[in-house]
Short mmCIF file of C-alpha atoms (C1' of nucleotides) in Angstrom, two decimals:
data_model
loop_
_atom_site.label_atom_id
_atom_site.label_comp_id
_atom_site.label_asym_id
_atom_site.label_seq_id
_atom_site.Cartn_x
_atom_site.Cartn_y
_atom_site.Cartn_z
CA MET Z 1 19.45 -21.01 -32.39
CA VAL Z 2 19.83 -17.52 -33.72
CA ARG Z 3 17.99 -17.19 -36.99
CA TYR Z 4 19.00 -14.39 -39.27
CA SER Z 5 16.94 -13.18 -42.18
CA LYS Z 6 16.67 -9.94 -44.11
CA GLY Z 7 14.28 -7.88 -42.00
CA HIS Z 8 14.27 -10.13 -38.96
CA LYS Z 9 15.38 -7.57 -36.43
CA GLU Z 10 12.88 -5.02 -37.65
CA GLU Z 11 10.09 -7.58 -37.38
CA VAL Z 12 11.02 -8.43 -33.81
CA ARG Z 13 11.12 -4.76 -32.92
CA LYS Z 14 7.67 -4.28 -34.37
CA ALA Z 15 6.38 -7.28 -32.46
CA ILE Z 16 7.71 -5.86 -29.18
CA LEU Z 17 6.11 -2.50 -29.96
CA GLU Z 18 2.80 -4.11 -30.79
CA LYS Z 19 2.73 -6.14 -27.56
CA ALA Z 20 3.75 -3.04 -25.62
CA SER Z 21 1.09 -0.86 -27.22
CA ARG Z 22 -1.59 -3.38 -26.25
CA ARG Z 23 -0.39 -4.03 -22.72
CA LEU Z 24 0.05 -0.31 -22.17
CA ARG Z 25 -3.60 0.27 -22.98
CA SER Z 26 -4.97 -2.68 -21.04
CA ASP Z 27 -2.88 -2.40 -17.90
CA GLY Z 28 -1.19 1.00 -17.87
CA ILE Z 29 2.41 2.17 -17.83
CA GLY Z 30 3.17 0.48 -14.52
CA ALA Z 31 2.40 -2.90 -16.04
CA ILE Z 32 5.08 -2.59 -18.72
CA GLY Z 33 7.78 -4.99 -17.53
CA ILE Z 34 10.72 -5.87 -19.74
CA LYS Z 35 10.69 -9.55 -18.74
CA THR Z 36 6.95 -10.07 -19.35
CA LEU Z 37 6.99 -8.09 -22.56
CA MET Z 38 9.92 -9.96 -24.06
CA GLY Z 39 8.31 -13.20 -22.93
CA ASP Z 40 5.14 -12.23 -24.84
CA ALA Z 41 7.31 -11.73 -27.92
CA GLY Z 42 8.94 -15.14 -27.42
CA LEU Z 43 12.34 -13.84 -26.29
CA THR Z 44 14.33 -13.43 -23.07
CA HIS Z 45 14.68 -10.12 -21.29
CA GLY Z 46 18.32 -9.36 -22.01
CA GLY Z 47 17.70 -8.94 -25.72
CA PHE Z 48 15.42 -5.97 -25.13
CA TYR Z 49 18.32 -3.55 -25.18
CA ALA Z 50 19.26 -4.50 -28.72
CA HIS Z 51 15.96 -2.85 -29.75
CA PHE Z 52 15.34 -0.01 -27.31
CA PRO Z 53 17.75 2.06 -25.22
CA SER Z 54 15.53 1.92 -22.11
CA ARG Z 55 12.09 1.13 -20.74
CA GLU Z 56 11.25 4.83 -20.90
CA ALA Z 57 12.11 5.05 -24.59
CA LEU Z 58 9.89 2.06 -25.29
CA ILE Z 59 6.97 3.67 -23.46
CA SER Z 60 7.42 6.84 -25.51
CA GLU Z 61 7.26 4.91 -28.75
CA ALA Z 62 4.57 2.48 -27.66
CA GLY Z 63 2.28 5.32 -26.59
CA GLU Z 64 2.55 6.89 -30.01
CA GLU Z 65 2.15 3.51 -31.69
CA ALA Z 66 -1.01 2.84 -29.65
CA LEU Z 67 -2.54 6.12 -30.84
CA ARG Z 68 -1.54 5.46 -34.42
CA ARG Z 69 -3.35 2.13 -34.21
CA THR Z 70 -6.34 3.84 -32.62
CA TYR Z 71 -6.42 6.34 -35.48
CA GLU Z 72 -6.18 3.64 -38.11
CA PHE Z 73 -8.92 1.60 -36.48
CA LEU Z 74 -11.26 4.60 -36.28
CA LYS Z 75 -10.53 5.51 -39.89
CA ARG Z 76 -11.13 1.96 -41.09
CA HIS Z 77 -14.31 1.68 -39.06
CA THR Z 78 -15.61 5.06 -40.22
CA THR Z 79 -14.91 4.74 -43.92
CA LYS Z 80 -17.07 1.62 -44.04
CA ALA Z 81 -20.06 3.96 -43.70
CA PRO Z 82 -21.33 6.16 -46.57
CA PRO Z 83 -19.88 9.72 -46.48
CA GLU Z 84 -23.02 11.36 -45.07
CA SER Z 85 -23.13 9.13 -41.97
CA ARG Z 86 -19.43 8.88 -41.17
CA LEU Z 87 -19.61 11.25 -38.22
CA GLU Z 88 -22.35 9.08 -36.72
CA ALA Z 89 -20.26 5.98 -37.36
CA PHE Z 90 -17.26 7.54 -35.64
CA VAL Z 91 -19.29 8.55 -32.59
CA ALA Z 92 -21.18 5.25 -32.38
CA GLY Z 93 -17.99 3.22 -32.78
CA TYR Z 94 -16.09 5.13 -30.15
CA LEU Z 95 -18.92 5.37 -27.64
CA SER Z 96 -19.83 1.69 -27.73
CA GLN Z 97 -20.01 -1.04 -25.10
CA GLN Z 98 -17.51 -2.95 -27.22
CA HIS Z 99 -14.95 -0.17 -26.89
CA LEU Z 100 -15.39 -0.16 -23.11
CA GLU Z 101 -14.50 -3.82 -22.96
CA ASP Z 102 -11.67 -3.87 -25.47
CA MET Z 103 -9.11 -1.87 -23.53
CA SER Z 104 -6.03 -3.37 -25.19
CA GLY Z 105 -7.40 -2.67 -28.67
CA GLY Z 106 -9.19 0.56 -27.80
CA CYS Z 107 -8.32 4.24 -27.75
CA ALA Z 108 -4.96 5.02 -26.17
CA GLY Z 109 -6.17 8.47 -25.19
CA ALA Z 110 -8.98 7.06 -23.06
CA ALA Z 111 -6.66 4.43 -21.60
CA LEU Z 112 -3.53 6.47 -20.95
CA ALA Z 113 -3.83 10.26 -21.17
CA PRO Z 114 -3.31 11.13 -17.48
CA GLU Z 115 -0.40 8.71 -17.16
CA ILE Z 116 1.31 10.07 -20.26
CA ALA Z 117 0.87 13.60 -18.90
CA ARG Z 118 3.27 12.56 -16.10
CA GLU Z 119 5.92 11.22 -18.51
CA GLY Z 120 8.89 13.03 -20.03
CA GLU Z 121 8.81 15.55 -22.87
CA GLU Z 122 9.51 13.00 -25.59
CA ALA Z 123 6.57 10.79 -24.64
CA ARG Z 124 4.21 13.75 -24.29
CA ARG Z 125 5.23 15.25 -27.62
CA ARG Z 126 4.69 11.99 -29.44
CA PHE Z 127 1.36 11.41 -27.74
CA THR Z 128 0.17 14.91 -28.58
CA GLY Z 129 1.04 14.26 -32.22
CA GLY Z 130 -0.94 11.03 -32.18
CA LEU Z 131 -3.97 12.73 -30.66
CA ARG Z 132 -3.78 15.45 -33.26
CA LEU Z 133 -3.97 12.81 -36.00
CA ILE Z 134 -7.33 11.65 -34.64
CA VAL Z 135 -8.62 15.16 -33.94
CA ASP Z 136 -7.77 16.32 -37.47
CA TYR Z 137 -9.58 13.35 -38.89
CA LEU Z 138 -12.62 14.06 -36.72
CA ALA Z 139 -12.55 17.74 -37.77
CA ASP Z 140 -12.87 16.61 -41.39
CA LEU Z 141 -16.04 14.71 -40.52
CA LEU Z 142 -17.75 17.76 -39.00
CA PRO Z 143 -20.42 19.59 -41.02
CA GLU Z 144 -18.98 22.28 -43.28
CA GLY Z 145 -18.47 25.86 -42.22
CA GLY Z 146 -16.34 27.79 -39.77
CA SER Z 147 -12.63 28.48 -39.85
CA ASP Z 148 -10.02 25.72 -39.60
CA GLU Z 149 -9.26 26.90 -36.08
CA GLN Z 150 -12.91 26.67 -35.09
CA ARG Z 151 -13.26 23.20 -36.58
CA ILE Z 152 -10.14 21.92 -34.83
CA GLY Z 153 -11.29 23.43 -31.55
CA ARG Z 154 -14.64 21.80 -31.79
CA ALA Z 155 -13.10 18.47 -32.80
CA TYR Z 156 -10.88 18.64 -29.72
CA SER Z 157 -13.93 19.29 -27.55
CA ILE Z 158 -15.91 16.42 -28.99
CA PHE Z 159 -12.98 14.06 -28.77
CA ALA Z 160 -12.34 15.12 -25.17
CA MET Z 161 -15.97 14.35 -24.35
CA MET Z 162 -15.79 10.92 -25.95
CA MET Z 163 -12.53 10.13 -24.15
CA GLY Z 164 -13.89 11.26 -20.80
CA ALA Z 165 -17.15 9.41 -21.27
CA VAL Z 166 -15.38 6.14 -22.02
CA GLN Z 167 -13.18 6.60 -18.96
CA ILE Z 168 -16.09 7.33 -16.62
CA ALA Z 169 -18.13 4.48 -18.08
CA ARG Z 170 -15.19 2.12 -17.55
CA VAL Z 171 -15.00 3.03 -13.87
CA ALA Z 172 -18.68 2.22 -13.35
CA ILE Z 173 -19.44 -1.32 -12.20
CA ASP Z 174 -22.96 -1.79 -13.51
CA THR Z 175 -23.79 -1.81 -17.20
CA SER Z 176 -26.88 0.37 -16.79
CA THR Z 177 -24.75 3.26 -15.51
CA SER Z 178 -22.12 2.91 -18.22
CA ASP Z 179 -24.81 2.54 -20.89
CA GLY Z 180 -26.48 5.74 -19.76
CA ILE Z 181 -23.20 7.64 -19.91
CA LEU Z 182 -22.38 6.36 -23.39
CA LYS Z 183 -25.86 7.11 -24.67
CA ALA Z 184 -25.83 10.66 -23.32
CA ALA Z 185 -22.37 11.27 -24.76
CA ARG Z 186 -23.40 9.98 -28.18
CA LYS Z 187 -26.26 12.44 -28.26
CA SER Z 188 -24.19 15.32 -26.92
CA SER Z 189 -21.37 14.65 -29.39
CA LEU Z 190 -23.71 14.87 -32.34
CA ALA Z 191 -25.53 17.88 -30.88
CA LEU Z 192 -22.24 19.71 -30.54
CA ALA Z 193 -21.02 18.63 -33.96
CA ASN Z 194 -24.20 19.82 -35.65
CA SER Z 195 -24.72 23.09 -33.82
CA GLY Z 196 -24.08 26.03 -36.16
CA TRP Z 197 -20.90 28.08 -36.52
CA ASP Z 198 -22.71 31.38 -36.95
CA LYS Z 199 -22.63 32.42 -33.31
CA GLU Z 200 -18.92 31.70 -32.95
CA GLN Z 201 -16.70 34.61 -32.11
CA GLY Z 202 -12.96 34.02 -31.81
CA VAL Z 203 -11.85 30.46 -31.15
CA MET J 1 7.64 9.21 22.30
CA VAL J 2 4.11 8.00 21.75
CA ARG J 3 1.67 10.82 22.38
CA TYR J 4 -1.90 9.91 23.11
CA SER J 5 -4.81 12.29 23.01
CA LYS J 6 -8.52 12.00 22.46
CA GLY J 7 -8.87 11.93 18.70
CA HIS J 8 -5.19 11.45 17.91
CA LYS J 9 -5.49 8.27 15.90
CA GLU J 10 -8.34 9.65 13.82
CA GLU J 11 -6.30 12.76 13.06
CA VAL J 12 -3.32 10.72 11.91
CA ARG J 13 -5.58 8.62 9.72
CA LYS J 14 -6.99 11.75 8.14
CA ALA J 15 -3.49 13.14 7.59
CA ILE J 16 -2.43 9.94 5.80
CA LEU J 17 -5.57 10.05 3.64
CA GLU J 18 -4.98 13.69 2.76
CA LYS J 19 -1.34 13.09 1.76
CA ALA J 20 -2.43 10.04 -0.22
CA SER J 21 -5.22 11.89 -2.01
CA ARG J 22 -2.75 14.55 -3.14
CA ARG J 23 0.06 12.23 -4.16
CA LEU J 24 -2.43 10.02 -5.97
CA ARG J 25 -3.51 12.94 -8.12
CA SER J 26 -0.06 14.36 -8.75
CA ASP J 27 1.83 11.14 -9.42
CA GLY J 28 -0.70 8.36 -9.95
CA ILE J 29 -1.44 5.08 -8.23
CA GLY J 30 2.01 3.65 -8.92
CA ALA J 31 3.59 6.45 -6.89
CA ILE J 32 1.72 5.54 -3.71
CA GLY J 33 4.42 3.94 -1.56
CA ILE J 34 3.77 3.15 2.09
CA LYS J 35 7.21 4.30 3.20
CA THR J 36 7.09 7.67 1.42
CA LEU J 37 3.50 8.31 2.43
CA MET J 38 4.08 7.60 6.12
CA GLY J 39 7.22 9.69 5.94
CA ASP J 40 5.15 12.59 4.58
CA ALA J 41 2.86 12.21 7.58
CA GLY J 42 5.87 12.19 9.93
CA LEU J 43 5.71 8.51 10.81
CA THR J 44 7.53 5.28 9.97
CA HIS J 45 6.16 2.71 7.57
CA GLY J 46 5.24 -0.06 10.02
CA GLY J 47 2.51 2.01 11.63
CA PHE J 48 0.56 2.17 8.41
CA TYR J 49 -1.22 -1.08 9.14
CA ALA J 50 -2.75 0.32 12.33
CA HIS J 51 -4.80 2.59 10.04
CA PHE J 52 -5.42 0.66 6.82
CA PRO J 53 -5.56 -3.07 6.13
CA SER J 54 -3.54 -2.79 2.90
CA ARG J 55 -2.19 -0.46 0.24
CA GLU J 56 -5.13 -1.39 -1.97
CA ALA J 57 -7.65 -0.36 0.71
CA LEU J 58 -5.90 2.97 1.11
CA ILE J 59 -6.05 3.61 -2.62
CA SER J 60 -9.78 2.86 -2.62
CA GLU J 61 -10.40 5.37 0.13
CA ALA J 62 -7.93 7.98 -1.10
CA GLY J 63 -9.49 7.97 -4.57
CA GLU J 64 -12.90 8.72 -3.08
CA GLU J 65 -11.40 11.29 -0.74
CA ALA J 66 -9.69 13.02 -3.67
CA LEU J 67 -13.01 13.32 -5.50
CA ARG J 68 -14.78 14.57 -2.40
CA ARG J 69 -12.16 17.29 -2.12
CA THR J 70 -12.55 18.08 -5.79
CA TYR J 71 -16.29 18.42 -5.33
CA GLU J 72 -15.92 20.66 -2.33
CA PHE J 73 -13.41 22.85 -4.11
CA LEU J 74 -15.65 23.24 -7.15
CA LYS J 75 -18.65 24.01 -4.97
CA ARG J 76 -16.75 26.59 -2.95
CA HIS J 77 -15.31 28.18 -6.07
CA THR J 78 -18.67 28.25 -7.83
CA THR J 79 -20.80 29.63 -5.02
CA LYS J 80 -18.55 32.69 -4.86
CA ALA J 81 -20.22 33.80 -8.10
CA PRO J 82 -23.79 35.15 -8.26
CA PRO J 83 -26.41 32.46 -9.07
CA GLU J 84 -26.87 33.50 -12.71
CA SER J 85 -23.18 33.05 -13.57
CA ARG J 86 -22.35 29.96 -11.54
CA LEU J 87 -22.26 27.66 -14.54
CA GLU J 88 -19.73 29.97 -16.18
CA ALA J 89 -17.70 30.03 -12.98
CA PHE J 90 -17.70 26.23 -12.80
CA VAL J 91 -16.57 25.91 -16.42
CA ALA J 92 -13.97 28.68 -16.19
CA GLY J 93 -12.57 27.33 -12.93
CA TYR J 94 -12.27 23.77 -14.18
CA LEU J 95 -10.93 24.64 -17.63
CA SER J 96 -8.20 26.99 -16.40
CA GLN J 97 -4.44 27.06 -16.79
CA GLN J 98 -4.24 26.99 -12.99
CA HIS J 99 -6.08 23.67 -12.87
CA LEU J 100 -3.67 22.20 -15.42
CA GLU J 101 -0.74 23.05 -13.20
CA ASP J 102 -2.22 22.10 -9.84
CA MET J 103 -2.42 18.36 -10.30
CA SER J 104 -2.24 17.44 -6.62
CA GLY J 105 -5.07 19.84 -5.75
CA GLY J 106 -7.02 19.39 -8.98
CA CYS J 107 -9.76 17.10 -10.19
CA ALA J 108 -9.24 13.45 -9.33
CA GLY J 109 -11.29 12.40 -12.33
CA ALA J 110 -8.93 14.14 -14.74
CA ALA J 111 -5.91 12.81 -12.88
CA LEU J 112 -6.93 9.22 -12.23
CA ALA J 113 -9.98 7.92 -14.10
CA PRO J 114 -8.26 5.38 -16.37
CA GLU J 115 -6.10 4.06 -13.54
CA ILE J 116 -9.08 3.64 -11.22
CA ALA J 117 -10.91 1.79 -14.01
CA ARG J 118 -8.22 -0.92 -13.64
CA GLU J 119 -8.65 -1.21 -9.86
CA GLY J 120 -10.93 -3.56 -7.90
CA GLU J 121 -14.70 -3.25 -7.44
CA GLU J 122 -14.47 -1.38 -4.15
CA ALA J 123 -12.28 1.39 -5.55
CA ARG J 124 -14.38 1.72 -8.70
CA ARG J 125 -17.65 1.87 -6.77
CA ARG J 126 -16.35 4.59 -4.48
CA PHE J 127 -14.92 6.56 -7.37
CA THR J 128 -18.18 6.36 -9.30
CA GLY J 129 -19.99 7.71 -6.23
CA GLY J 130 -17.57 10.62 -6.01
CA LEU J 131 -17.99 11.45 -9.68
CA ARG J 132 -21.73 11.37 -9.30
CA LEU J 133 -21.50 13.96 -6.54
CA ILE J 134 -19.85 16.38 -8.95
CA VAL J 135 -22.12 15.51 -11.87
CA ASP J 136 -25.26 16.02 -9.76
CA TYR J 137 -23.96 19.39 -8.69
CA LEU J 138 -23.21 20.37 -12.27
CA ALA J 139 -26.68 19.21 -13.35
CA ASP J 140 -28.17 21.68 -10.86
CA LEU J 141 -26.27 24.50 -12.53
CA LEU J 142 -27.67 23.76 -15.99
CA PRO J 143 -30.45 25.97 -17.39
CA GLU J 144 -33.90 24.76 -16.39
CA GLY J 145 -35.96 22.32 -18.40
CA GLY J 146 -35.76 18.69 -19.43
CA SER J 147 -36.23 15.58 -17.30
CA ASP J 148 -33.88 14.67 -14.44
CA GLU J 149 -32.48 11.90 -16.61
CA GLN J 150 -31.80 14.33 -19.43
CA ARG J 151 -30.12 16.80 -17.12
CA ILE J 152 -27.90 14.15 -15.54
CA GLY J 153 -26.98 12.79 -18.96
CA ARG J 154 -26.01 16.21 -20.19
CA ALA J 155 -24.06 16.94 -17.02
CA TYR J 156 -22.11 13.69 -17.51
CA SER J 157 -21.33 14.71 -21.10
CA ILE J 158 -20.14 18.18 -20.12
CA PHE J 159 -18.09 16.85 -17.24
CA ALA J 160 -16.55 14.20 -19.49
CA MET J 161 -15.57 16.93 -21.94
CA MET J 162 -13.97 19.04 -19.25
CA MET J 163 -12.09 16.04 -17.85
CA GLY J 164 -10.86 14.98 -21.27
CA ALA J 165 -9.84 18.51 -22.21
CA VAL J 166 -7.77 18.93 -19.05
CA GLN J 167 -6.08 15.59 -19.71
CA ILE J 168 -5.23 16.38 -23.31
CA ALA J 169 -4.07 19.88 -22.39
CA ARG J 170 -1.81 18.41 -19.71
CA VAL J 171 -0.14 16.11 -22.21
CA ALA J 172 0.69 19.04 -24.51
CA ILE J 173 4.11 20.62 -24.01
CA ASP J 174 3.51 24.12 -25.27
CA THR J 175 1.11 26.53 -23.61
CA SER J 176 -0.39 27.73 -26.88
CA THR J 177 -1.68 24.24 -27.64
CA SER J 178 -3.09 23.68 -24.16
CA ASP J 179 -4.63 27.16 -24.11
CA GLY J 180 -6.39 26.50 -27.40
CA ILE J 181 -7.82 23.24 -26.11
CA LEU J 182 -9.06 24.82 -22.88
CA LYS J 183 -10.57 27.77 -24.70
CA ALA J 184 -12.41 25.57 -27.19
CA ALA J 185 -13.69 23.34 -24.37
CA ARG J 186 -14.94 26.32 -22.39
CA LYS J 187 -16.98 27.46 -25.34
CA SER J 188 -18.23 23.99 -26.20
CA SER J 189 -19.23 23.31 -22.59
CA LEU J 190 -21.39 26.41 -22.43
CA ALA J 191 -22.80 25.80 -25.91
CA LEU J 192 -23.87 22.32 -24.87
CA ALA J 193 -25.22 23.50 -21.53
CA ASN J 194 -27.31 26.20 -23.13
CA SER J 195 -28.62 24.29 -26.15
CA GLY J 196 -32.35 23.61 -25.76
CA TRP J 197 -34.04 20.47 -24.46
CA ASP J 198 -36.89 20.60 -26.97
CA LYS J 199 -35.29 18.39 -29.59
CA GLU J 200 -34.35 15.69 -27.08
CA GLN J 201 -35.91 12.28 -27.59
CA GLY J 202 -35.14 9.43 -25.20
CA VAL J 203 -32.26 9.98 -22.79
"C1'" DT X 1 -2.27 9.49 46.61
"C1'" DG X 2 0.43 5.64 45.07
"C1'" DT X 3 1.39 1.28 42.68
"C1'" DA X 4 0.83 -2.38 39.23
"C1'" DC X 5 -0.82 -3.57 35.11
"C1'" DA X 6 -3.19 -3.32 30.42
"C1'" DT X 7 -3.50 -0.89 26.21
"C1'" DC X 8 -2.07 0.20 21.70
"C1'" DA X 9 0.03 3.80 18.29
"C1'" DG X 10 4.21 3.81 16.59
"C1'" DT X 11 9.19 1.71 15.65
"C1'" DG X 12 12.44 -0.49 12.68
"C1'" DA X 13 14.65 -4.91 11.37
"C1'" DA X 14 13.63 -8.61 8.50
"C1'" DC X 15 10.95 -11.41 5.01
"C1'" DG X 16 10.46 -12.68 0.11
"C1'" DC X 17 9.96 -10.80 -4.19
"C1'" DG X 18 10.25 -8.52 -8.65
"C1'" DC X 19 12.25 -4.87 -11.04
"C1'" DG X 20 15.56 -2.37 -14.90
"C1'" DT X 21 19.91 -2.80 -16.47
"C1'" DT X 22 24.59 -4.83 -17.46
"C1'" DC X 23 27.60 -8.06 -19.40
"C1'" DA X 24 30.29 -12.12 -20.76
"C1'" DC X 25 28.95 -15.45 -23.66
"C1'" DT X 26 26.71 -18.35 -27.73
"C1'" DG X 27 26.30 -19.74 -32.27
"C1'" DA X 28 24.20 -19.23 -36.96
"C1'" DT X 29 25.06 -16.53 -40.71
"C1'" DG X 30 27.65 -13.32 -44.03
"C1'" DT X 31 32.01 -12.06 -45.98
"C1'" DA X 32 36.98 -12.12 -47.44
"C1'" DC X 33 40.40 -14.56 -49.52
"C1'" DT Q 1 34.75 -24.79 -53.27
"C1'" DG Q 2 36.75 -24.40 -48.82
"C1'" DT Q 3 38.51 -22.11 -44.70
"C1'" DA Q 4 38.98 -18.44 -41.26
"C1'" DC Q 5 37.08 -14.75 -39.29
"C1'" DA Q 6 33.72 -10.91 -38.10
"C1'" DT Q 7 29.10 -9.83 -36.94
"C1'" DC Q 8 25.42 -9.33 -33.86
"C1'" DA Q 9 20.56 -10.95 -32.17
"C1'" DG Q 10 19.60 -13.35 -28.46
"C1'" DT Q 11 20.77 -15.77 -23.70
"C1'" DG Q 12 20.65 -15.90 -18.80
"C1'" DA Q 13 23.25 -15.03 -14.49
"C1'" DA Q 14 24.20 -11.27 -11.67
"C1'" DC Q 15 23.99 -6.35 -9.98
"C1'" DG Q 16 21.79 -3.09 -6.75
"C1'" DC Q 17 17.56 -1.50 -5.39
"C1'" DG Q 18 12.92 -0.61 -3.60
"C1'" DC Q 19 8.69 -2.60 -2.60
"C1'" DG Q 20 4.42 -4.37 0.65
"C1'" DT Q 21 3.87 -6.76 4.62
"C1'" DT Q 22 4.97 -8.97 9.18
"C1'" DC Q 23 6.32 -8.94 13.81
"C1'" DA Q 24 8.65 -8.54 18.28
"C1'" DC Q 25 9.30 -4.67 20.71
"C1'" DT Q 26 8.85 0.23 23.06
"C1'" DG Q 27 6.98 3.34 26.14
"C1'" DA Q 28 3.54 6.98 27.35
"C1'" DT Q 29 -0.93 6.95 28.91
"C1'" DG Q 30 -5.40 5.19 31.07
"C1'" DT Q 31 -7.40 2.25 34.52
"C1'" DA Q 32 -8.05 -0.75 38.69
"C1'" DC Q 33 -7.37 -1.20 43.29
#
DNA sequence: TGTACATCAGTGAACGCGCGTTCACTGATGTAC
DNA sequence: TGTACATCAGTGAACGCGCGTTCACTGATGTAC
């Protein structure tokens, strides 16, 4: 019944991480149960500890993994557009009705940030690194000018707005409310991105 | 042992709600346990059901209560400043190191939004109403001009940015990172608030 | 004023249940000789 | 080539524990007469 093969264990580990990263985003940290998760991966619960030392360690890694996937999705989505409209593509892709609905495949920041803030150092450090990946990428899409520090600061602000807008829109019940929030945030994101650097003083 | 008095039951109910609204913000929905909560209020767990029909109903109400308290705090804090600098006071108060640290007394939106998005209709509806209270207040602080719809949309965007920034800053381990994020968000919030309405088209 | 009774906020044992983790075990494969 | 043994991913029972909810009960107060 046990099937060995070269990279078998590594594949199983990746499968567990992938399931965990999706369930984490769709249902939150509290919904990560070892039994359910291993069941999703086609295994029984006892085997979990051959791959991860504890539930907490899994959550640390799965949070980072979820952000890495978010980053890769955004990058893939954005680079489909021609260079001059990539910022618009990023903003439109993130602040879309589709993103609201696809929690398990969507941004881990929007789905998990406050919960991760309550986790241990390891989880928070990894999550911060994952967020930085996205923010750095967004900073590169901003119009030229300003210092690196200014660009990063502005990218953080815009990303924070997009995250918050998706969260608020997801709480709303009716589509007209959530649509209005997304629309306003799309406009504000671009307005902020395109406002000049000249008046900046300090970060 | 049972002490009656005129509004006794109502007072106890309020005490439970207050404890719940604080614990909800500091530790999240998963940390709301009937036993602990009733213990905090000086009672035993069985009595809970004389006040609320279920844990879920409590969470619904406590989420709204937490936002109402957030609103009242922000209003109180802001109206201490002279009218012409109230927007700055709002932004500085929300995007402060103190707010990062005071989770149980801080903004319920920043602490709970993604978790509430996963709750039932009742909880989401109440939470949306609470958020709207704050957003309407913020809209009143924005420089004059633009339609009501434009002002509300911009207030949502600014509030989303502030919420997201606090969340991201709370995930960060080191103070220099979180300080940078707060600082950038303070500047971006004011930049967005003060950018003109003239170029607006649609919402 | 005094007595009997109703009320009902609060008590705490008990319920069924699911959780994270441990551990002795299984059995297909790789390796040594 | 064949045999004996080591390895180790995966199994599933068992552990101790805490949870939300129910329910028979308590006892101080309010009310009726």
